[in-house]
Each structure stands twice: as C-alpha cells, then as structure tokens.
PDB file of C-alpha atoms in Angstrom:
ATOM      1  CA  MET G   9      -1.236  10.707 -19.099  1.00  0.00           C
ATOM      2  CA  GLU G  10      -3.457   7.714 -19.103  1.00  0.00           C
ATOM      3  CA  CYS G  11      -2.063   4.356 -17.645  1.00  0.00           C
ATOM      4  CA  LEU G  12      -3.537   0.770 -18.797  1.00  0.00           C
ATOM      5  CA  PHE G  13      -2.050  -2.579 -17.062  1.00  0.00           C
ATOM      6  CA  GLY G  14      -2.672  -6.298 -17.665  1.00  0.00           C
ATOM      7  CA  ILE G  15      -1.742  -9.476 -15.957  1.00  0.00           C
ATOM      8  CA  THR G  16      -2.013 -13.228 -16.617  1.00  0.00           C
ATOM      9  CA  GLY G  17      -2.103 -15.494 -14.125  1.00  0.00           C
ATOM     10  CA  ASN G  18      -3.604 -19.172 -13.509  1.00  0.00           C
ATOM     11  CA  GLY G  19      -6.571 -19.118 -15.201  1.00  0.00           C
ATOM     12  CA  PHE G  20      -7.382 -15.476 -15.424  1.00  0.00           C
ATOM     13  CA  THR G  21      -6.488 -12.332 -16.633  1.00  0.00           C
ATOM     14  CA  LEU G  22      -6.519  -9.114 -14.356  1.00  0.00           C
ATOM     15  CA  LEU G  23      -6.821  -5.281 -16.254  1.00  0.00           C
ATOM     16  CA  ALA G  24      -7.056  -2.142 -15.203  1.00  0.00           C
ATOM     17  CA  ALA G  25      -6.994   1.409 -16.476  1.00  0.00           C
ATOM     18  CA  ASP G  26      -7.276   4.847 -15.090  1.00  0.00           C
ATOM     19  CA  THR G  27     -10.053   6.633 -14.946  1.00  0.00           C
ATOM     20  CA  VAL G  28      -9.296  10.364 -15.513  1.00  0.00           C
ATOM     21  CA  SER G  29      -9.879  12.082 -18.906  1.00  0.00           C
ATOM     22  CA  ALA G  30      -7.946  14.966 -19.218  1.00  0.00           C
ATOM     23  CA  ARG G  31      -6.956  17.605 -22.001  1.00  0.00           C
ATOM     24  CA  SER G  32      -3.602  19.675 -21.192  1.00  0.00           C
ATOM     25  CA  ILE G  33      -3.679  20.521 -17.875  1.00  0.00           C
ATOM     26  CA  VAL G  34      -7.461  20.399 -17.025  1.00  0.00           C
ATOM     27  CA  VAL G  35      -9.219  17.150 -15.682  1.00  0.00           C
ATOM     28  CA  MET G  36     -12.340  17.183 -17.510  1.00  0.00           C
ATOM     29  CA  LYS G  37     -13.581  13.975 -15.823  1.00  0.00           C
ATOM     30  CA  GLY G  38     -12.528  11.568 -12.972  1.00  0.00           C
ATOM     31  CA  THR G  39     -14.835   8.692 -13.778  1.00  0.00           C
ATOM     32  CA  GLU G  40     -14.290   7.873 -17.149  1.00  0.00           C
ATOM     33  CA  ASP G  41     -14.492   4.107 -18.444  1.00  0.00           C
ATOM     34  CA  LYS G  42     -11.569   2.899 -20.575  1.00  0.00           C
ATOM     35  CA  SER G  43     -13.062  -0.361 -21.099  1.00  0.00           C
ATOM     36  CA  ARG G  44     -15.200  -2.281 -23.630  1.00  0.00           C
ATOM     37  CA  GLU G  45     -16.654  -5.765 -22.993  1.00  0.00           C
ATOM     38  CA  LEU G  46     -16.067  -7.178 -26.552  1.00  0.00           C
ATOM     39  CA  ASN G  47     -17.581 -10.483 -25.798  1.00  0.00           C
ATOM     40  CA  PRO G  48     -18.203 -12.761 -22.744  1.00  0.00           C
ATOM     41  CA  HIS G  49     -14.480 -13.306 -22.195  1.00  0.00           C
ATOM     42  CA  THR G  50     -12.651 -10.527 -23.890  1.00  0.00           C
ATOM     43  CA  VAL G  51     -11.952  -6.943 -22.727  1.00  0.00           C
ATOM     44  CA  LEU G  52     -10.511  -4.204 -24.325  1.00  0.00           C
ATOM     45  CA  LEU G  53      -8.797  -1.291 -22.468  1.00  0.00           C
ATOM     46  CA  TYR G  54      -8.166   1.542 -24.791  1.00  0.00           C
ATOM     47  CA  SER G  55      -5.973   5.205 -24.354  1.00  0.00           C
ATOM     48  CA  GLY G  56      -5.300   7.814 -26.741  1.00  0.00           C
ATOM     49  CA  GLU G  57      -7.023  11.172 -28.548  1.00  0.00           C
ATOM     50  CA  PRO G  58     -10.456  11.344 -26.834  1.00  0.00           C
ATOM     51  CA  GLY G  59     -12.762  10.888 -30.204  1.00  0.00           C
ATOM     52  CA  ASP G  60     -10.645   8.289 -31.847  1.00  0.00           C
ATOM     53  CA  THR G  61     -10.524   5.871 -28.629  1.00  0.00           C
ATOM     54  CA  VAL G  62     -14.286   6.221 -27.967  1.00  0.00           C
ATOM     55  CA  ASN G  63     -14.915   5.696 -31.640  1.00  0.00           C
ATOM     56  CA  PHE G  64     -12.608   2.781 -32.496  1.00  0.00           C
ATOM     57  CA  ALA G  65     -13.499   0.931 -29.296  1.00  0.00           C
ATOM     58  CA  GLU G  66     -17.223   1.322 -30.355  1.00  0.00           C
ATOM     59  CA  TYR G  67     -16.556   0.208 -33.562  1.00  0.00           C
ATOM     60  CA  ILE G  68     -14.435  -3.073 -32.403  1.00  0.00           C
ATOM     61  CA  GLN G  69     -17.030  -3.536 -29.728  1.00  0.00           C
ATOM     62  CA  ARG G  70     -20.108  -3.946 -32.455  1.00  0.00           C
ATOM     63  CA  ASN G  71     -18.173  -5.432 -35.269  1.00  0.00           C
ATOM     64  CA  ILE G  72     -17.081  -8.454 -32.558  1.00  0.00           C
ATOM     65  CA  LYS G  73     -20.516  -8.902 -31.279  1.00  0.00           C
ATOM     66  CA  LEU G  74     -21.854  -8.973 -34.872  1.00  0.00           C
ATOM     67  CA  TYR G  75     -19.450 -11.586 -35.871  1.00  0.00           C
ATOM     68  CA  GLY G  76     -20.972 -13.688 -32.934  1.00  0.00           C
ATOM     69  CA  ILE G  77     -24.510 -13.111 -34.143  1.00  0.00           C
ATOM     70  CA  ARG G  78     -23.702 -13.911 -37.372  1.00  0.00           C
ATOM     71  CA  ASN G  79     -21.651 -16.804 -36.826  1.00  0.00           C
ATOM     72  CA  GLY G  80     -22.980 -18.214 -33.450  1.00  0.00           C
ATOM     73  CA  ILE G  81     -19.735 -18.331 -32.226  1.00  0.00           C
ATOM     74  CA  GLU G  82     -17.707 -16.246 -29.688  1.00  0.00           C
ATOM     75  CA  LEU G  83     -14.465 -15.231 -30.865  1.00  0.00           C
ATOM     76  CA  SER G  84     -11.398 -16.104 -28.839  1.00  0.00           C
ATOM     77  CA  PRO G  85      -8.994 -13.315 -27.468  1.00  0.00           C
ATOM     78  CA  LYS G  86      -6.731 -13.764 -30.117  1.00  0.00           C
ATOM     79  CA  ALA G  87      -9.075 -13.730 -33.295  1.00  0.00           C
ATOM     80  CA  THR G  88     -10.353 -10.670 -31.552  1.00  0.00           C
ATOM     81  CA  ALA G  89      -6.796  -8.999 -31.056  1.00  0.00           C
ATOM     82  CA  THR G  90      -5.768  -9.949 -34.477  1.00  0.00           C
ATOM     83  CA  PHE G  91      -8.916  -8.337 -36.004  1.00  0.00           C
ATOM     84  CA  THR G  92      -8.414  -5.413 -33.861  1.00  0.00           C
ATOM     85  CA  ARG G  93      -4.924  -5.108 -35.348  1.00  0.00           C
ATOM     86  CA  ARG G  94      -5.719  -5.190 -38.674  1.00  0.00           C
ATOM     87  CA  GLU G  95      -8.315  -2.816 -38.323  1.00  0.00           C
ATOM     88  CA  LEU G  96      -5.765  -0.470 -36.632  1.00  0.00           C
ATOM     89  CA  ALA G  97      -3.118  -1.084 -39.749  1.00  0.00           C
ATOM     90  CA  ASP G  98      -5.817  -0.592 -42.223  1.00  0.00           C
ATOM     91  CA  SER G  99      -6.703   2.599 -40.875  1.00  0.00           C
ATOM     92  CA  LEU G 100      -2.987   3.734 -40.532  1.00  0.00           C
ATOM     93  CA  ARG G 101      -2.870   3.462 -44.661  1.00  0.00           C
ATOM     94  CA  SER G 102      -6.129   5.761 -44.860  1.00  0.00           C
ATOM     95  CA  ARG G 103      -6.984   9.232 -44.470  1.00  0.00           C
ATOM     96  CA  HIS G 104      -8.112   9.049 -41.106  1.00  0.00           C
ATOM     97  CA  PRO G 105      -5.676   7.097 -38.985  1.00  0.00           C
ATOM     98  CA  TYR G 106      -6.871   6.230 -35.484  1.00  0.00           C
ATOM     99  CA  SER G 107      -4.463   7.365 -32.540  1.00  0.00           C
ATOM    100  CA  VAL G 108      -5.184   4.591 -30.352  1.00  0.00           C
ATOM    101  CA  ASN G 109      -3.205   2.311 -27.806  1.00  0.00           C
ATOM    102  CA  LEU G 110      -4.717  -0.768 -26.720  1.00  0.00           C
ATOM    103  CA  VAL G 111      -4.904  -3.815 -24.189  1.00  0.00           C
ATOM    104  CA  ILE G 112      -6.601  -6.631 -24.970  1.00  0.00           C
ATOM    105  CA  GLY G 113      -7.486  -9.457 -22.300  1.00  0.00           C
ATOM    106  CA  GLY G 114      -9.324 -12.655 -22.052  1.00  0.00           C
ATOM    107  CA  TYR G 115     -10.005 -16.100 -21.350  1.00  0.00           C
ATOM    108  CA  ASP G 116      -9.800 -18.824 -24.224  1.00  0.00           C
ATOM    109  CA  VAL G 117     -12.404 -20.931 -23.417  1.00  0.00           C
ATOM    110  CA  ARG G 118     -11.492 -23.950 -26.140  1.00  0.00           C
ATOM    111  CA  LYS G 119      -7.621 -23.698 -24.814  1.00  0.00           C
ATOM    112  CA  GLN G 120      -8.772 -23.104 -21.042  1.00  0.00           C
ATOM    113  CA  LYS G 121      -5.708 -20.295 -21.031  1.00  0.00           C
ATOM    114  CA  ALA G 122      -5.777 -16.625 -20.354  1.00  0.00           C
ATOM    115  CA  GLU G 123      -4.273 -14.337 -22.880  1.00  0.00           C
ATOM    116  CA  LEU G 124      -3.043 -10.922 -23.123  1.00  0.00           C
ATOM    117  CA  TYR G 125      -2.387  -8.773 -25.951  1.00  0.00           C
ATOM    118  CA  TRP G 126      -0.440  -5.305 -26.313  1.00  0.00           C
ATOM    119  CA  ILE G 127      -1.106  -3.238 -29.316  1.00  0.00           C
ATOM    120  CA  ASP G 128      -0.217   0.272 -30.158  1.00  0.00           C
ATOM    121  CA  TYR G 129      -1.049   2.755 -32.439  1.00  0.00           C
ATOM    122  CA  LEU G 130       1.176   1.790 -35.432  1.00  0.00           C
ATOM    123  CA  GLY G 131      -0.805  -1.742 -35.482  1.00  0.00           C
ATOM    124  CA  ALA G 132       1.919  -3.394 -33.815  1.00  0.00           C
ATOM    125  CA  MET G 133       0.873  -6.325 -31.717  1.00  0.00           C
ATOM    126  CA  ALA G 134       2.494  -8.483 -28.786  1.00  0.00           C
ATOM    127  CA  GLU G 135       1.259 -11.406 -26.887  1.00  0.00           C
ATOM    128  CA  LEU G 136       2.587 -10.955 -23.220  1.00  0.00           C
ATOM    129  CA  PRO G 137       2.469 -12.288 -19.682  1.00  0.00           C
ATOM    130  CA  PHE G 138       1.869  -8.591 -18.278  1.00  0.00           C
ATOM    131  CA  CYS G 139       2.083  -4.981 -20.084  1.00  0.00           C
ATOM    132  CA  ALA G 140       1.194  -1.733 -19.443  1.00  0.00           C
ATOM    133  CA  GLN G 141       0.565   1.188 -21.941  1.00  0.00           C
ATOM    134  CA  GLY G 142       0.647   4.856 -21.251  1.00  0.00           C
ATOM    135  CA  TYR G 143       2.813   6.772 -19.006  1.00  0.00           C
ATOM    136  CA  GLY G 144       2.394   3.725 -16.524  1.00  0.00           C
ATOM    137  CA  SER G 145       4.839   1.687 -18.733  1.00  0.00           C
ATOM    138  CA  TYR G 146       7.712   3.741 -17.568  1.00  0.00           C
ATOM    139  CA  PHE G 147       7.128   3.274 -13.999  1.00  0.00           C
ATOM    140  CA  CYS G 148       5.729  -0.407 -13.787  1.00  0.00           C
ATOM    141  CA  THR G 149       7.263  -2.452 -16.695  1.00  0.00           C
ATOM    142  CA  SER G 150       9.896  -3.074 -14.496  1.00  0.00           C
ATOM    143  CA  LEU G 151       8.033  -3.750 -11.554  1.00  0.00           C
ATOM    144  CA  MET G 152       5.955  -6.457 -13.035  1.00  0.00           C
ATOM    145  CA  ASP G 153       9.532  -8.016 -14.481  1.00  0.00           C
ATOM    146  CA  ARG G 154      10.444  -8.405 -11.284  1.00  0.00           C
ATOM    147  CA  TYR G 155       7.717  -9.738  -9.533  1.00  0.00           C
ATOM    148  CA  TYR G 156       5.465 -11.204 -12.318  1.00  0.00           C
ATOM    149  CA  LYS G 157       5.533 -15.193 -11.784  1.00  0.00           C
ATOM    150  CA  GLU G 158       3.741 -17.788 -13.830  1.00  0.00           C
ATOM    151  CA  ASN G 159       0.804 -19.346 -12.517  1.00  0.00           C
ATOM    152  CA  MET G 160       0.185 -16.366  -9.958  1.00  0.00           C
ATOM    153  CA  SER G 161      -3.261 -16.594  -8.114  1.00  0.00           C
ATOM    154  CA  VAL G 162      -5.699 -13.629  -8.083  1.00  0.00           C
ATOM    155  CA  ASP G 163      -4.424 -12.471  -4.789  1.00  0.00           C
ATOM    156  CA  GLU G 164      -0.584 -12.076  -6.208  1.00  0.00           C
ATOM    157  CA  ALA G 165      -2.241 -10.640  -9.230  1.00  0.00           C
ATOM    158  CA  LYS G 166      -3.803  -7.915  -6.966  1.00  0.00           C
ATOM    159  CA  THR G 167      -1.045  -7.422  -4.792  1.00  0.00           C
ATOM    160  CA  LEU G 168       1.253  -6.708  -7.965  1.00  0.00           C
ATOM    161  CA  MET G 169      -1.183  -4.342  -9.405  1.00  0.00           C
ATOM    162  CA  LYS G 170      -1.563  -2.211  -6.226  1.00  0.00           C
ATOM    163  CA  MET G 171       2.528  -2.228  -6.213  1.00  0.00           C
ATOM    164  CA  CYS G 172       2.222  -0.604  -9.828  1.00  0.00           C
ATOM    165  CA  ILE G 173      -0.806   1.740  -8.808  1.00  0.00           C
ATOM    166  CA  GLN G 174       1.339   2.889  -5.410  1.00  0.00           C
ATOM    167  CA  GLU G 175       4.395   3.487  -7.858  1.00  0.00           C
ATOM    168  CA  LEU G 176       2.630   5.657  -9.705  1.00  0.00           C
ATOM    169  CA  LYS G 177       1.163   7.646  -7.240  1.00  0.00           C
ATOM    170  CA  THR G 178       4.591   8.021  -5.501  1.00  0.00           C
ATOM    171  CA  ARG G 179       6.631   8.596  -8.663  1.00  0.00           C
ATOM    172  CA  PHE G 180       4.546   9.915 -11.433  1.00  0.00           C
ATOM    173  CA  ILE G 181       3.806  13.862 -11.427  1.00  0.00           C
ATOM    174  CA  VAL G 182       0.422  13.694 -12.693  1.00  0.00           C
ATOM    175  CA  ASN G 183      -2.262  12.443 -10.052  1.00  0.00           C
ATOM    176  CA  LEU G 184      -4.180   9.388 -11.157  1.00  0.00           C
ATOM    177  CA  PRO G 185      -6.494   8.804  -8.186  1.00  0.00           C
ATOM    178  CA  ASN G 186      -8.477   5.928  -9.161  1.00  0.00           C
ATOM    179  CA  PHE G 187      -8.144   2.836 -11.427  1.00  0.00           C
ATOM    180  CA  LYS G 188     -11.051   0.451 -12.793  1.00  0.00           C
ATOM    181  CA  ALA G 189     -10.087  -3.275 -12.229  1.00  0.00           C
ATOM    182  CA  THR G 190     -11.692  -6.368 -14.338  1.00  0.00           C
ATOM    183  CA  LEU G 191     -10.967 -10.145 -14.254  1.00  0.00           C
ATOM    184  CA  VAL G 192     -11.741 -12.537 -16.883  1.00  0.00           C
ATOM    185  CA  ASP G 193     -11.938 -15.825 -16.339  1.00  0.00           C
ATOM    186  CA  LYS G 194     -13.992 -19.050 -17.437  1.00  0.00           C
ATOM    187  CA  ASP G 195     -16.750 -17.753 -15.718  1.00  0.00           C
ATOM    188  CA  GLY G 196     -16.614 -14.448 -17.768  1.00  0.00           C
ATOM    189  CA  VAL G 197     -16.036 -10.595 -16.995  1.00  0.00           C
ATOM    190  CA  HIS G 198     -16.034  -9.425 -13.400  1.00  0.00           C
ATOM    191  CA  SER G 199     -15.540  -6.251 -11.842  1.00  0.00           C
ATOM    192  CA  ILE G 200     -13.504  -6.034  -9.010  1.00  0.00           C
ATOM    193  CA  GLU G 201     -11.863  -3.884  -6.389  1.00  0.00           C
ATOM    194  CA  LEU G 202      -8.089  -3.323  -5.835  1.00  0.00           C
TER     195      LEU G 202
END
C-alpha cells in the first residue's frame, strides 16, 4: 500500500514518499522514512517487504558512500541507479532476492541536469521525467502525464505533487495521511513541506 513519487523540473528533482508502515490491515507506524540520502546530490526512495527494503537501502547507501571515500568522487545519479539496478538484478539470481521497488532522483553536477530513475523488483530500470511506484501509480501516473511540462518550476512541481496526493486521498481506499518530500538541486538535498 505504499506510494513513491518523483518529478524532474528546471534544475531540480522533487521526490515524495508516504510515511505509513503497515502490515495486512494493521498500521504499525505513521512516521516511517522511506528515503535514503546516497550522496550530496542523490536520494533513494524505496517500497516493498519491510526487511528487504531497509536492508537493501542501507546496503546501497553504504556502498555508494564507500565508493566516494575510496575514489574521492561523487557518483552521478545515473551511475548510482545503474549500480543499484545491477545489485538488484544480481540478488534476483541468488537464493535471497530482494522484493524492493525504487525511485532514485538527483542532480548531476557535471551535466547540470536533474535525473530520475524508476527501478522495479525485477531489476528493470527507466529514466523518466516523472514516475510513481506502488498503488499510487494507478491513480497518479495519468495526472502527471497530463499536467507535467518540461522545465517546470519548483512551485509548479509542488502543485502537481499536491494534486497527486489529493487524488490518493479522494480515490484510494487506504488512508495515507502524510508524505515526506525531498528536493534535490545543485545545492544538495533539502527536506521541504508540501
């Protein structure tokens, strides 16, 4: 019942994830953070099986930081997404596959471009201008398709994200009261309020 969203705009990527941790019909926690800052310009959002998600997200986060320490260079969002997709695909061919869906967004400092990647639990990856994972994609992908435009401003992207969240509150049977939003731009990662 989880929802992850991402939108790219003019020099930024806006990401949002719900904060509910639930199992079957029981809400365990309403303040779960489903994001990890991989480096100063890249953020990972995750959903899926609770043990798999946290374990895989921490594994990716630590390996990306280790790469940066060893080589003295920050990986771009594309390199980060490619590494993450490969790790997920390799785990699929092992005895212990991860059941994790991901959205990786960031800002490539060298290209001066916002980037967004959608990765599913089978290791499929796509670079997109906007995306959604989880049940939210059934309700909001069409909204994003209709109202998204290239080179959106931050305010326009926030408005579109609010429209998606409102659509979920109106149409989705499950109550997802809170979302944590993150903005990634040339200055780094910032938590914002929608």
